[in-house]
Amino acid sequence: MKKIILSSIAASSLLVISACGESSSEAIYNHLEEAVELEEGFQQQQEPLMEAEQQEYEIYEEILSLGLTELEEIQALSNEALELVDEREERLEMERESIEASYEEYQQAEEEMENLEEEDEIAAAEDIRDTMNERYASYEELYTNYSEAIELDRELYHMFQDEELEIDELQDHIDTINERYRSVVDSKERFNEYTDRYNEAKSSFYQAAGLNVEETEAPEAEGPDEDDEEEDNGEEEEEPEAEEPGDVVDNG
């Protein structure tokens, strides 16, 4: 079962221009940098989310090592894993709240862009607008894919508790999980691509506006790449295969 761990780059300290008598470009700067700071919550969830991922994966491996005959022990382990699935879901929601708060702050900068008069600033601001909106859309896609993957994980642990579970049914579900996590990887890569573009566009705007200021970078999502999957399932992503009825033992 593939595990995608999301994490982010730490935001630096924020230098805010005084709001008193600020120009439109300075107001935009303040909103953009505040938006980055609001993504600190996105970062804060990473370590505990990674820990929950790792603990759940260890339980998953233990379940597979038992096969499907040790039902009582599998049921107990599955209940532990389900608690970790719930924790992951809660932390993902907190991440999303952080991203949404950041985007709301960014929209204030977008409104201020309408007041720009210099052509080079207007062009640079348009680039920010395009890339940030694409970045937010790609995050929503990432969030949706990851939420669906978590729900599939939850269904898996309920399946492990079924006395009448068929090995083919289990393998089909694991295949579905793997497919969903591949979508997570794809959407993560798009999110990171737009994050890079956005950070570059933001820096270009500051230069066009002649702002000699300290800037911070919007965070990326981290995790295994698709190339890593094809070569080696790695420590955090492994795809079990069912071999014989009642025995699921191959962890990659």
Coordinates of C-alpha atoms in Angstrom, one line a residue:
M1 CA 0.0 0.0 0.0
K2 CA 1.5 3.3 -1.1
K3 CA 2.1 5.9 1.5
I4 CA 2.5 9.5 0.6
I5 CA 3.9 11.8 3.2
L6 CA 3.3 15.4 2.8
S7 CA 5.8 17.9 4.2
S8 CA 6.9 21.5 3.6
I9 CA 9.7 24.0 3.6
A10 CA 9.9 26.1 6.8
A11 CA 8.8 29.7 6.3
S12 CA 11.3 32.4 7.3
S13 CA 10.7 35.4 9.5
L14 CA 8.4 38.0 8.0
L15 CA 9.3 41.7 7.5
V16 CA 6.2 43.7 7.1
I17 CA 6.1 47.2 5.6
S18 CA 4.2 49.7 7.7
A19 CA 0.7 50.1 6.5
C20 CA 0.8 53.8 7.1
G21 CA 0.9 55.5 3.7
E22 CA 1.9 52.3 1.9
S23 CA 1.7 52.1 -1.9
S24 CA -0.3 49.5 -3.8
S25 CA 2.8 47.5 -4.4
E26 CA 3.7 47.6 -0.7
A27 CA 0.2 46.6 0.3
I28 CA 0.5 43.6 -2.2
Y29 CA 3.8 42.7 -0.6
N30 CA 2.3 42.7 2.9
H31 CA -0.6 40.5 1.9
L32 CA 1.6 38.0 -0.1
E33 CA 4.0 37.6 2.8
E34 CA 1.3 37.3 5.3
A35 CA -0.2 34.6 3.1
V36 CA 3.0 32.6 3.3
E37 CA 3.1 33.0 7.1
L38 CA -0.4 31.6 7.3
E39 CA 0.8 28.4 5.7
E40 CA 2.9 27.7 8.8
G41 CA 0.0 25.5 10.0
F42 CA 0.5 23.4 6.9
Q43 CA 4.1 22.9 8.0
Q44 CA 3.3 22.2 11.6
Q45 CA 1.2 19.1 10.8
Q46 CA 4.0 17.5 8.8
E47 CA 6.0 15.8 11.6
P48 CA 3.0 14.3 13.5
L49 CA 1.5 13.3 10.1
M50 CA 4.7 11.5 9.2
E51 CA 4.8 9.7 12.5
A52 CA 1.2 8.5 12.1
E53 CA 2.0 7.3 8.6
Q54 CA 5.0 5.4 9.8
Q55 CA 3.2 3.8 12.7
E56 CA 0.3 2.8 10.5
Y57 CA 2.7 1.3 7.9
E58 CA 4.4 -0.8 10.6
I59 CA 1.0 -2.2 11.7
Y60 CA 0.1 -2.8 8.1
E61 CA 3.3 -4.8 7.6
E62 CA 2.6 -6.8 10.8
I63 CA -0.8 -7.7 9.5
L64 CA 0.6 -8.9 6.2
S65 CA 3.1 -11.0 8.0
L66 CA 0.4 -12.9 9.9
G67 CA -1.6 -13.9 6.8
L68 CA -5.4 -14.0 7.0
T69 CA -5.7 -16.9 9.5
E70 CA -4.8 -15.0 12.7
L71 CA -8.1 -13.1 12.7
E72 CA -8.2 -12.1 16.3
E73 CA -4.7 -10.5 16.2
I74 CA -5.4 -8.9 12.8
Q75 CA -8.6 -7.4 14.2
A76 CA -6.8 -5.8 17.1
L77 CA -4.0 -4.5 14.9
S78 CA -6.6 -3.2 12.4
N79 CA -8.3 -1.2 15.1
E80 CA -5.0 0.4 16.0
A81 CA -4.4 1.3 12.4
L82 CA -7.9 2.8 12.1
E83 CA -7.1 5.2 14.9
L84 CA -4.0 6.3 13.0
V85 CA -6.1 6.7 9.8
D86 CA -8.4 9.0 11.8
E87 CA -5.5 11.0 13.0
R88 CA -4.1 11.4 9.5
E89 CA -7.5 12.6 8.3
E90 CA -7.7 15.2 11.1
R91 CA -4.2 16.5 10.4
L92 CA -5.0 16.7 6.7
E93 CA -8.0 18.9 7.5
M94 CA -5.8 21.2 9.6
E95 CA -3.4 21.5 6.7
R96 CA -6.2 22.4 4.4
E97 CA -7.5 25.1 6.8
S98 CA -4.0 26.6 6.7
I99 CA -3.9 26.6 2.9
E100 CA -7.4 28.1 2.7
A101 CA -6.6 30.9 5.2
S102 CA -3.5 31.7 3.1
Y103 CA -5.5 31.8 -0.1
E104 CA -8.0 34.2 1.5
E105 CA -5.2 36.5 2.5
Y106 CA -3.7 36.3 -1.0
Q107 CA -7.0 37.4 -2.5
Q108 CA -6.6 40.7 -0.7
A109 CA -3.4 41.1 -2.6
E110 CA -5.2 40.3 -5.8
E111 CA -7.8 43.0 -5.1
E112 CA -5.0 45.5 -4.5
M113 CA -3.4 44.6 -7.9
E114 CA -6.3 46.4 -9.6
N115 CA -4.7 49.7 -8.4
L116 CA -1.4 49.2 -10.0
E117 CA -0.5 51.7 -12.8
E118 CA 3.0 50.7 -14.0
E119 CA 3.0 48.3 -16.9
D120 CA 5.9 46.2 -15.7
E121 CA 4.2 45.8 -12.2
I122 CA 0.9 45.0 -13.8
A123 CA 2.5 42.3 -16.0
A124 CA 4.3 40.8 -13.0
A125 CA 1.2 40.9 -10.9
E126 CA -0.7 39.1 -13.6
D127 CA 1.9 36.3 -13.5
I128 CA 1.4 36.0 -9.7
R129 CA -2.4 35.8 -10.2
D130 CA -2.2 33.1 -12.8
T131 CA 0.3 30.9 -10.9
M132 CA -1.3 31.3 -7.5
N133 CA -4.7 30.4 -8.7
E134 CA -3.2 27.3 -10.4
R135 CA -1.3 26.5 -7.3
Y136 CA -4.5 26.6 -5.2
A137 CA -6.4 24.5 -7.7
S138 CA -3.7 21.9 -7.7
Y139 CA -3.7 21.8 -3.9
E140 CA -7.4 21.1 -4.0
E141 CA -6.8 18.2 -6.3
L142 CA -4.0 16.9 -4.1
Y143 CA -6.3 17.2 -1.0
T144 CA -9.1 15.3 -2.8
N145 CA -6.8 12.5 -4.0
Y146 CA -5.2 12.2 -0.6
S147 CA -8.6 12.2 1.2
E148 CA -9.9 9.5 -1.1
A149 CA -6.7 7.5 -0.4
I150 CA -7.2 7.8 3.3
E151 CA -10.8 6.5 3.0
L152 CA -9.5 3.6 1.0
D153 CA -7.0 2.8 3.7
R154 CA -9.9 2.9 6.2
E155 CA -11.9 0.4 4.1
L156 CA -8.8 -1.8 3.9
Y157 CA -8.5 -2.2 7.7
H158 CA -12.2 -2.9 7.9
M159 CA -11.7 -5.6 5.3
F160 CA -9.0 -7.2 7.3
Q161 CA -11.5 -7.7 10.1
D162 CA -13.9 -9.7 7.9
E163 CA -13.8 -13.4 8.6
E164 CA -15.0 -14.1 5.0
L165 CA -12.5 -11.9 3.2
E166 CA -11.4 -13.4 -0.1
I167 CA -7.8 -12.9 -1.2
D168 CA -8.8 -11.7 -4.6
E169 CA -11.0 -9.1 -3.1
L170 CA -8.2 -7.9 -0.9
Q171 CA -5.7 -7.7 -3.8
D172 CA -8.2 -5.7 -5.9
H173 CA -8.7 -3.2 -3.1
I174 CA -4.9 -2.9 -2.6
D175 CA -4.6 -2.3 -6.4
T176 CA -7.2 0.5 -6.1
I177 CA -5.3 2.0 -3.2
N178 CA -2.1 2.0 -5.2
E179 CA -3.8 3.6 -8.2
R180 CA -5.1 6.4 -5.9
Y181 CA -1.7 7.1 -4.4
R182 CA -0.2 7.4 -7.8
S183 CA -2.8 10.1 -8.4
V184 CA -1.6 11.7 -5.2
V185 CA 2.0 11.7 -6.5
D186 CA 0.9 13.3 -9.8
S187 CA -1.1 16.1 -8.1
K188 CA 1.7 16.7 -5.6
E189 CA 4.1 17.2 -8.5
R190 CA 1.7 19.7 -10.1
F191 CA 1.3 21.5 -6.8
N192 CA 5.1 21.8 -6.4
E193 CA 5.5 23.0 -10.0
Y194 CA 3.1 25.8 -9.5
T195 CA 4.6 26.6 -6.1
D196 CA 8.0 27.1 -7.7
R197 CA 6.4 29.3 -10.4
Y198 CA 4.6 31.3 -7.8
N199 CA 7.7 32.0 -5.7
E200 CA 9.5 33.1 -8.9
A201 CA 6.6 35.3 -9.9
K202 CA 6.4 36.9 -6.5
S203 CA 10.1 37.7 -6.5
S204 CA 9.8 39.2 -10.0
F205 CA 7.0 41.4 -8.9
Y206 CA 9.1 42.7 -5.9
Q207 CA 11.9 43.5 -8.3
A208 CA 9.6 45.3 -10.8
A209 CA 8.1 47.3 -8.0
G210 CA 11.5 48.3 -6.7
L211 CA 10.8 46.8 -3.3
N212 CA 14.0 46.2 -1.3
V213 CA 12.4 43.7 1.1
E214 CA 12.8 40.4 2.7
E215 CA 10.7 37.7 1.1
T216 CA 9.7 34.2 2.0
E217 CA 8.8 31.2 -0.2
A218 CA 5.5 29.4 -0.2
P219 CA 6.0 25.8 0.9
E220 CA 6.0 22.7 -1.3
A221 CA 4.6 19.3 -0.6
E222 CA 7.2 16.6 -0.2
G223 CA 7.0 12.9 -0.7
P224 CA 8.2 10.1 -3.1
D225 CA 8.3 10.8 -6.8
E226 CA 6.9 8.6 -9.5
D227 CA 10.4 7.7 -10.7
D228 CA 11.1 6.4 -7.2
E229 CA 8.1 4.2 -7.3
E230 CA 9.1 2.6 -10.5
E231 CA 12.6 1.8 -9.3
D232 CA 11.9 0.8 -5.7
N233 CA 8.8 1.0 -3.6
G234 CA 11.0 2.4 -0.8
E235 CA 10.6 2.5 2.9
E236 CA 7.4 4.5 2.9
E237 CA 5.6 3.0 -0.1
E238 CA 5.3 -0.7 -0.5
E239 CA 2.8 -2.7 -2.6
P240 CA 1.9 -6.1 -1.2
E241 CA 0.8 -8.8 -3.6
A242 CA -1.4 -11.8 -2.7
E243 CA 0.2 -15.1 -3.6
E244 CA -2.0 -17.9 -2.3
P245 CA -5.4 -17.9 -0.6
G246 CA -5.0 -17.1 3.1
D247 CA -1.5 -15.8 2.7
V248 CA -0.5 -12.2 1.9
V249 CA 3.3 -12.1 2.4
D250 CA 5.1 -10.2 -0.4
N251 CA 5.7 -6.6 0.8
G252 CA 7.5 -5.4 -2.3

